Amino acid sequence: MSGEEQKYIREAFDTNWIAPLGPNVDAFEKEIATYVGVNEAVALSSGTAAIHLALSLLEVTKGDKVFCSSLTFVASANPILYQGAEPVFIDSEPDTWNMSPQALEKAFIDAALTGALPKAVIVVNLYGQSAKMDEIVSLCRAYQVPMIEDAAESLGSSYKGKPSGTFGEFGIYSFNGNKIITTSGGGMLVSNNFEALQKARFLATQARDQAIHYQHSVLGYNYRMSNILAGVGRSQLAVLHERVESRRRVFENYVRELADLPGFKFMPELEGTRSNRWLTALTINKKEAGVSVQSLIDSLSELNIEARPVWKPLHLQPLFKGVTYYKHDEAENVSETLFFTGICLPSGSNLKEEDQMRVIDCIKKSVKLKV
Ligand SMILES: *Cc1c(COP(=O)(O)O)cnc(C)c1O
């Protein structure tokens, strides 16, 4: 926490705005919109809800196809299923670990041949690193398919100076407890399309028609953010800049101490982009390092240090069995390689240097014992 949260929470209580609307919600929306430079933002109960509303606004429905990054958290794609639509998963490329423009183009070509273009493309910015937006945006434009930018992990990052989350028709952020700033749970939908976001607000409040007798013509949701939590978000947003600096420092410490170990390769930062380094991620070549990701996770765990593999690609998930998947190229299945060789290290903004040294020492020992 930043320390200022209680002030906004107290304000909510003092003015009795204990509801999924109120001054903190309005102000948080304005502050996020200003921060990332978009016309409008809608505060919601989660990032997942924001993706769901974006798909709903794009009229994604039963039988439609939606292209989505494969190497991501399941929440990126679940809303596709909520809408009864069909996901098609796209591999990563090695420079950003994000959606491969090459694989995306192949998927577009195939879809155009069958006359069934997707209704939307969901592009994820993994661990804070922006995808290759120039290439992806121009492909989506060429096929006239709207893009949704899943920036749940990349608030505070930028691509060629432009804030992450502002490249698609819609962008989404998450304020879940594990994200770079948090409201405990929450999300935001952003866009330059003011009318679409007015409709998002309407859908998020049970799609209630303008009548005093609670009339409803279309299906809505209860997706608005609480005025108390929006207060938490406001004080968090004020320290986002510091959080990014802390996470980048954590990343740099790991690089300084570990980058020279045999077989260790840190997640790249594409030239012209700035990652918030939400999580420090790297791959380990087992043959060169003499240690596998799993045994390293086990050694860390023995010291009560939690580390995790990178996201399991969605095309490998039992939930999405049988779904179409486009590889980066014939020879390279990038997301699978990243999954089998990747590890995320403790990366909290409040990680103390001495604690980070414990992680680093354990890793160095594990590698030395094995080589
Ligand atoms: C966290 C996350 C989400 C979902 O956000 P919630 O607020 O937890 O619903 C979506 N996509 C990615 C890539 C995420 O990391």
PDB file of N, CA and C in Angstrom, residues 167-220:
ATOM      1  N   PHE A 167      -3.364   0.907 -27.583  1.00  0.00           N
ATOM      2  CA  PHE A 167      -3.113   0.632 -29.006  1.00  0.00           C
ATOM      3  C   PHE A 167      -4.304   0.013 -29.731  1.00  0.00           C
ATOM      4  N   GLY A 168      -5.243  -0.539 -28.986  1.00  0.00           N
ATOM      5  CA  GLY A 168      -6.375  -1.205 -29.619  1.00  0.00           C
ATOM      6  C   GLY A 168      -7.633  -0.356 -29.584  1.00  0.00           C
ATOM      7  N   GLU A 169      -8.710  -0.918 -30.112  1.00  0.00           N
ATOM      8  CA  GLU A 169     -10.031  -0.292 -29.984  1.00  0.00           C
ATOM      9  C   GLU A 169     -10.360  -0.149 -28.486  1.00  0.00           C
ATOM     10  N   PHE A 170      -9.969  -1.205 -27.722  1.00  0.00           N
ATOM     11  CA  PHE A 170     -10.146  -1.185 -26.274  1.00  0.00           C
ATOM     12  C   PHE A 170      -8.862  -1.658 -25.594  1.00  0.00           C
ATOM     13  N   GLY A 171      -8.607  -1.103 -24.406  1.00  0.00           N
ATOM     14  CA  GLY A 171      -7.508  -1.589 -23.580  1.00  0.00           C
ATOM     15  C   GLY A 171      -8.073  -1.973 -22.225  1.00  0.00           C
ATOM     16  N   ILE A 172      -7.447  -2.934 -21.577  1.00  0.00           N
ATOM     17  CA  ILE A 172      -7.919  -3.316 -20.239  1.00  0.00           C
ATOM     18  C   ILE A 172      -6.746  -3.363 -19.261  1.00  0.00           C
ATOM     19  N   TYR A 173      -7.043  -2.966 -18.012  1.00  0.00           N
ATOM     20  CA  TYR A 173      -6.078  -3.068 -16.922  1.00  0.00           C
ATOM     21  C   TYR A 173      -6.701  -3.883 -15.798  1.00  0.00           C
ATOM     22  N   SER A 174      -5.839  -4.449 -14.965  1.00  0.00           N
ATOM     23  CA  SER A 174      -6.316  -5.195 -13.795  1.00  0.00           C
ATOM     24  C   SER A 174      -5.698  -4.602 -12.545  1.00  0.00           C
ATOM     25  N   PHE A 175      -6.492  -4.556 -11.473  1.00  0.00           N
ATOM     26  CA  PHE A 175      -5.993  -4.119 -10.162  1.00  0.00           C
ATOM     27  C   PHE A 175      -6.153  -5.243  -9.157  1.00  0.00           C
ATOM     28  N   ASN A 176      -6.012  -6.478  -9.641  1.00  0.00           N
ATOM     29  CA  ASN A 176      -6.034  -7.638  -8.763  1.00  0.00           C
ATOM     30  C   ASN A 176      -4.853  -7.527  -7.776  1.00  0.00           C
ATOM     31  N   GLY A 177      -4.939  -8.263  -6.680  1.00  0.00           N
ATOM     32  CA  GLY A 177      -3.944  -8.145  -5.611  1.00  0.00           C
ATOM     33  C   GLY A 177      -2.507  -8.367  -6.042  1.00  0.00           C
ATOM     34  N   ASN A 178      -2.293  -9.131  -7.110  1.00  0.00           N
ATOM     35  CA  ASN A 178      -0.919  -9.440  -7.528  1.00  0.00           C
ATOM     36  C   ASN A 178      -0.366  -8.462  -8.555  1.00  0.00           C
ATOM     37  N   LYS A 179      -1.155  -7.521  -9.037  1.00  0.00           N
ATOM     38  CA  LYS A 179      -0.708  -6.642 -10.119  1.00  0.00           C
ATOM     39  C   LYS A 179       0.146  -5.483  -9.591  1.00  0.00           C
ATOM     40  N   ILE A 180       0.679  -4.678 -10.512  1.00  0.00           N
ATOM     41  CA  ILE A 180       1.670  -3.674 -10.097  1.00  0.00           C
ATOM     42  C   ILE A 180       1.058  -2.596  -9.198  1.00  0.00           C
ATOM     43  N   ILE A 181      -0.211  -2.233  -9.455  1.00  0.00           N
ATOM     44  CA  ILE A 181      -0.979  -1.493  -8.442  1.00  0.00           C
ATOM     45  C   ILE A 181      -2.296  -2.233  -8.253  1.00  0.00           C
ATOM     46  N   THR A 182      -2.893  -2.107  -7.095  1.00  0.00           N
ATOM     47  CA  THR A 182      -4.043  -2.949  -6.782  1.00  0.00           C
ATOM     48  C   THR A 182      -5.146  -2.187  -6.052  1.00  0.00           C
ATOM     49  N   THR A 183      -6.373  -2.655  -6.236  1.00  0.00           N
ATOM     50  CA  THR A 183      -7.504  -2.199  -5.417  1.00  0.00           C
ATOM     51  C   THR A 183      -8.026  -3.391  -4.621  1.00  0.00           C
ATOM     52  N   SER A 184      -7.217  -4.421  -4.456  1.00  0.00           N
ATOM     53  CA  SER A 184      -7.509  -5.760  -3.935  1.00  0.00           C
ATOM     54  C   SER A 184      -8.125  -6.598  -5.050  1.00  0.00           C
ATOM     55  N   GLY A 185      -9.146  -6.069  -5.696  1.00  0.00           N
ATOM     56  CA  GLY A 185      -9.688  -6.658  -6.923  1.00  0.00           C
ATOM     57  C   GLY A 185     -10.311  -5.533  -7.713  1.00  0.00           C
ATOM     58  N   GLY A 186     -10.118  -5.538  -9.022  1.00  0.00           N
ATOM     59  CA  GLY A 186     -10.701  -4.469  -9.833  1.00  0.00           C
ATOM     60  C   GLY A 186     -10.101  -4.453 -11.223  1.00  0.00           C
ATOM     61  N   GLY A 187     -10.707  -3.645 -12.078  1.00  0.00           N
ATOM     62  CA  GLY A 187     -10.194  -3.543 -13.447  1.00  0.00           C
ATOM     63  C   GLY A 187     -10.655  -2.248 -14.087  1.00  0.00           C
ATOM     64  N   MET A 188     -10.147  -1.981 -15.290  1.00  0.00           N
ATOM     65  CA  MET A 188     -10.509  -0.752 -15.998  1.00  0.00           C
ATOM     66  C   MET A 188     -10.556  -1.051 -17.488  1.00  0.00           C
ATOM     67  N   LEU A 189     -11.592  -0.522 -18.122  1.00  0.00           N
ATOM     68  CA  LEU A 189     -11.708  -0.606 -19.578  1.00  0.00           C
ATOM     69  C   LEU A 189     -11.447   0.793 -20.118  1.00  0.00           C
ATOM     70  N   VAL A 190     -10.530   0.935 -21.079  1.00  0.00           N
ATOM     71  CA  VAL A 190     -10.214   2.259 -21.628  1.00  0.00           C
ATOM     72  C   VAL A 190     -10.381   2.253 -23.141  1.00  0.00           C
ATOM     73  N   SER A 191     -10.707   3.431 -23.678  1.00  0.00           N
ATOM     74  CA  SER A 191     -10.876   3.558 -25.127  1.00  0.00           C
ATOM     75  C   SER A 191     -10.968   5.031 -25.498  1.00  0.00           C
ATOM     76  N   ASN A 192     -10.709   5.318 -26.766  1.00  0.00           N
ATOM     77  CA  ASN A 192     -10.989   6.662 -27.269  1.00  0.00           C
ATOM     78  C   ASN A 192     -12.421   6.755 -27.792  1.00  0.00           C
ATOM     79  N   ASN A 193     -13.096   5.624 -27.842  1.00  0.00           N
ATOM     80  CA  ASN A 193     -14.480   5.573 -28.307  1.00  0.00           C
ATOM     81  C   ASN A 193     -15.416   5.857 -27.126  1.00  0.00           C
ATOM     82  N   PHE A 194     -15.743   7.139 -26.978  1.00  0.00           N
ATOM     83  CA  PHE A 194     -16.526   7.593 -25.823  1.00  0.00           C
ATOM     84  C   PHE A 194     -17.894   6.913 -25.762  1.00  0.00           C
ATOM     85  N   GLU A 195     -18.552   6.805 -26.922  1.00  0.00           N
ATOM     86  CA  GLU A 195     -19.894   6.194 -26.942  1.00  0.00           C
ATOM     87  C   GLU A 195     -19.866   4.726 -26.524  1.00  0.00           C
ATOM     88  N   ALA A 196     -18.854   4.014 -27.004  1.00  0.00           N
ATOM     89  CA  ALA A 196     -18.756   2.589 -26.642  1.00  0.00           C
ATOM     90  C   ALA A 196     -18.607   2.445 -25.129  1.00  0.00           C
ATOM     91  N   LEU A 197     -17.821   3.347 -24.511  1.00  0.00           N
ATOM     92  CA  LEU A 197     -17.626   3.215 -23.070  1.00  0.00           C
ATOM     93  C   LEU A 197     -18.851   3.664 -22.273  1.00  0.00           C
ATOM     94  N   GLN A 198     -19.655   4.569 -22.848  1.00  0.00           N
ATOM     95  CA  GLN A 198     -20.944   4.884 -22.214  1.00  0.00           C
ATOM     96  C   GLN A 198     -21.798   3.622 -22.169  1.00  0.00           C
ATOM     97  N   LYS A 199     -21.752   2.877 -23.262  1.00  0.00           N
ATOM     98  CA  LYS A 199     -22.520   1.637 -23.330  1.00  0.00           C
ATOM     99  C   LYS A 199     -21.947   0.604 -22.353  1.00  0.00           C
ATOM    100  N   ALA A 200     -20.616   0.604 -22.193  1.00  0.00           N
ATOM    101  CA  ALA A 200     -19.977  -0.327 -21.240  1.00  0.00           C
ATOM    102  C   ALA A 200     -20.497  -0.056 -19.827  1.00  0.00           C
ATOM    103  N   ARG A 201     -20.606   1.238 -19.501  1.00  0.00           N
ATOM    104  CA  ARG A 201     -21.096   1.628 -18.174  1.00  0.00           C
ATOM    105  C   ARG A 201     -22.530   1.130 -17.965  1.00  0.00           C
ATOM    106  N   PHE A 202     -23.321   1.253 -19.023  1.00  0.00           N
ATOM    107  CA  PHE A 202     -24.716   0.802 -18.997  1.00  0.00           C
ATOM    108  C   PHE A 202     -24.774  -0.721 -18.809  1.00  0.00           C
ATOM    109  N   LEU A 203     -23.989  -1.455 -19.585  1.00  0.00           N
ATOM    110  CA  LEU A 203     -23.987  -2.923 -19.480  1.00  0.00           C
ATOM    111  C   LEU A 203     -23.470  -3.387 -18.120  1.00  0.00           C
ATOM    112  N   ALA A 204     -22.533  -2.620 -17.560  1.00  0.00           N
ATOM    113  CA  ALA A 204     -21.914  -3.006 -16.282  1.00  0.00           C
ATOM    114  C   ALA A 204     -22.834  -2.754 -15.090  1.00  0.00           C
ATOM    115  N   THR A 205     -23.905  -2.001 -15.306  1.00  0.00           N
ATOM    116  CA  THR A 205     -24.867  -1.734 -14.220  1.00  0.00           C
ATOM    117  C   THR A 205     -26.210  -2.378 -14.556  1.00  0.00           C
ATOM    118  N   GLN A 206     -26.163  -3.632 -14.971  1.00  0.00           N
ATOM    119  CA  GLN A 206     -27.353  -4.458 -15.231  1.00  0.00           C
ATOM    120  C   GLN A 206     -28.189  -3.960 -16.407  1.00  0.00           C
ATOM    121  N   ALA A 207     -27.605  -3.125 -17.268  1.00  0.00           N
ATOM    122  CA  ALA A 207     -28.296  -2.656 -18.480  1.00  0.00           C
ATOM    123  C   ALA A 207     -29.713  -2.162 -18.155  1.00  0.00           C
ATOM    124  N   ARG A 208     -29.751  -1.222 -17.227  1.00  0.00           N
ATOM    125  CA  ARG A 208     -31.044  -0.716 -16.776  1.00  0.00           C
ATOM    126  C   ARG A 208     -31.481   0.433 -17.672  1.00  0.00           C
ATOM    127  N   ASP A 209     -32.652   0.303 -18.280  1.00  0.00           N
ATOM    128  CA  ASP A 209     -33.184   1.356 -19.149  1.00  0.00           C
ATOM    129  C   ASP A 209     -33.520   2.599 -18.331  1.00  0.00           C
ATOM    130  N   GLN A 210     -33.675   3.745 -19.046  1.00  0.00           N
ATOM    131  CA  GLN A 210     -34.005   4.977 -18.331  1.00  0.00           C
ATOM    132  C   GLN A 210     -35.484   5.022 -18.006  1.00  0.00           C
ATOM    133  N   ALA A 211     -35.832   4.366 -16.904  1.00  0.00           N
ATOM    134  CA  ALA A 211     -37.218   4.364 -16.433  1.00  0.00           C
ATOM    135  C   ALA A 211     -37.137   4.117 -14.940  1.00  0.00           C
ATOM    136  N   ILE A 212     -38.103   4.621 -14.172  1.00  0.00           N
ATOM    137  CA  ILE A 212     -37.992   4.456 -12.718  1.00  0.00           C
ATOM    138  C   ILE A 212     -38.424   3.058 -12.277  1.00  0.00           C
ATOM    139  N   HIS A 213     -39.005   2.300 -13.177  1.00  0.00           N
ATOM    140  CA  HIS A 213     -39.563   0.990 -12.772  1.00  0.00           C
ATOM    141  C   HIS A 213     -38.662  -0.198 -13.107  1.00  0.00           C
ATOM    142  N   TYR A 214     -37.357   0.032 -13.203  1.00  0.00           N
ATOM    143  CA  TYR A 214     -36.419  -1.078 -13.430  1.00  0.00           C
ATOM    144  C   TYR A 214     -36.799  -1.891 -14.651  1.00  0.00           C
ATOM    145  N   GLN A 215     -36.634  -1.270 -15.811  1.00  0.00           N
ATOM    146  CA  GLN A 215     -36.909  -1.953 -17.072  1.00  0.00           C
ATOM    147  C   GLN A 215     -35.603  -2.333 -17.745  1.00  0.00           C
ATOM    148  N   HIS A 216     -35.581  -3.515 -18.353  1.00  0.00           N
ATOM    149  CA  HIS A 216     -34.364  -4.029 -18.991  1.00  0.00           C
ATOM    150  C   HIS A 216     -34.687  -4.587 -20.368  1.00  0.00           C
ATOM    151  N   SER A 217     -33.984  -4.108 -21.390  1.00  0.00           N
ATOM    152  CA  SER A 217     -34.218  -4.567 -22.758  1.00  0.00           C
ATOM    153  C   SER A 217     -33.116  -5.505 -23.236  1.00  0.00           C
ATOM    154  N   VAL A 218     -31.901  -5.346 -22.677  1.00  0.00           N
ATOM    155  CA  VAL A 218     -30.801  -6.223 -23.071  1.00  0.00           C
ATOM    156  C   VAL A 218     -30.145  -6.821 -21.822  1.00  0.00           C
ATOM    157  N   LEU A 219     -29.336  -7.851 -22.068  1.00  0.00           N
ATOM    158  CA  LEU A 219     -28.667  -8.552 -20.971  1.00  0.00           C
ATOM    159  C   LEU A 219     -27.505  -7.710 -20.437  1.00  0.00           C
ATOM    160  N   GLY A 220     -27.490  -7.495 -19.117  1.00  0.00           N
ATOM    161  CA  GLY A 220     -26.414  -6.726 -18.512  1.00  0.00           C
ATOM    162  C   GLY A 220     -25.667  -7.521 -17.455  1.00  0.00           C
TER     163      GLY A 220
END
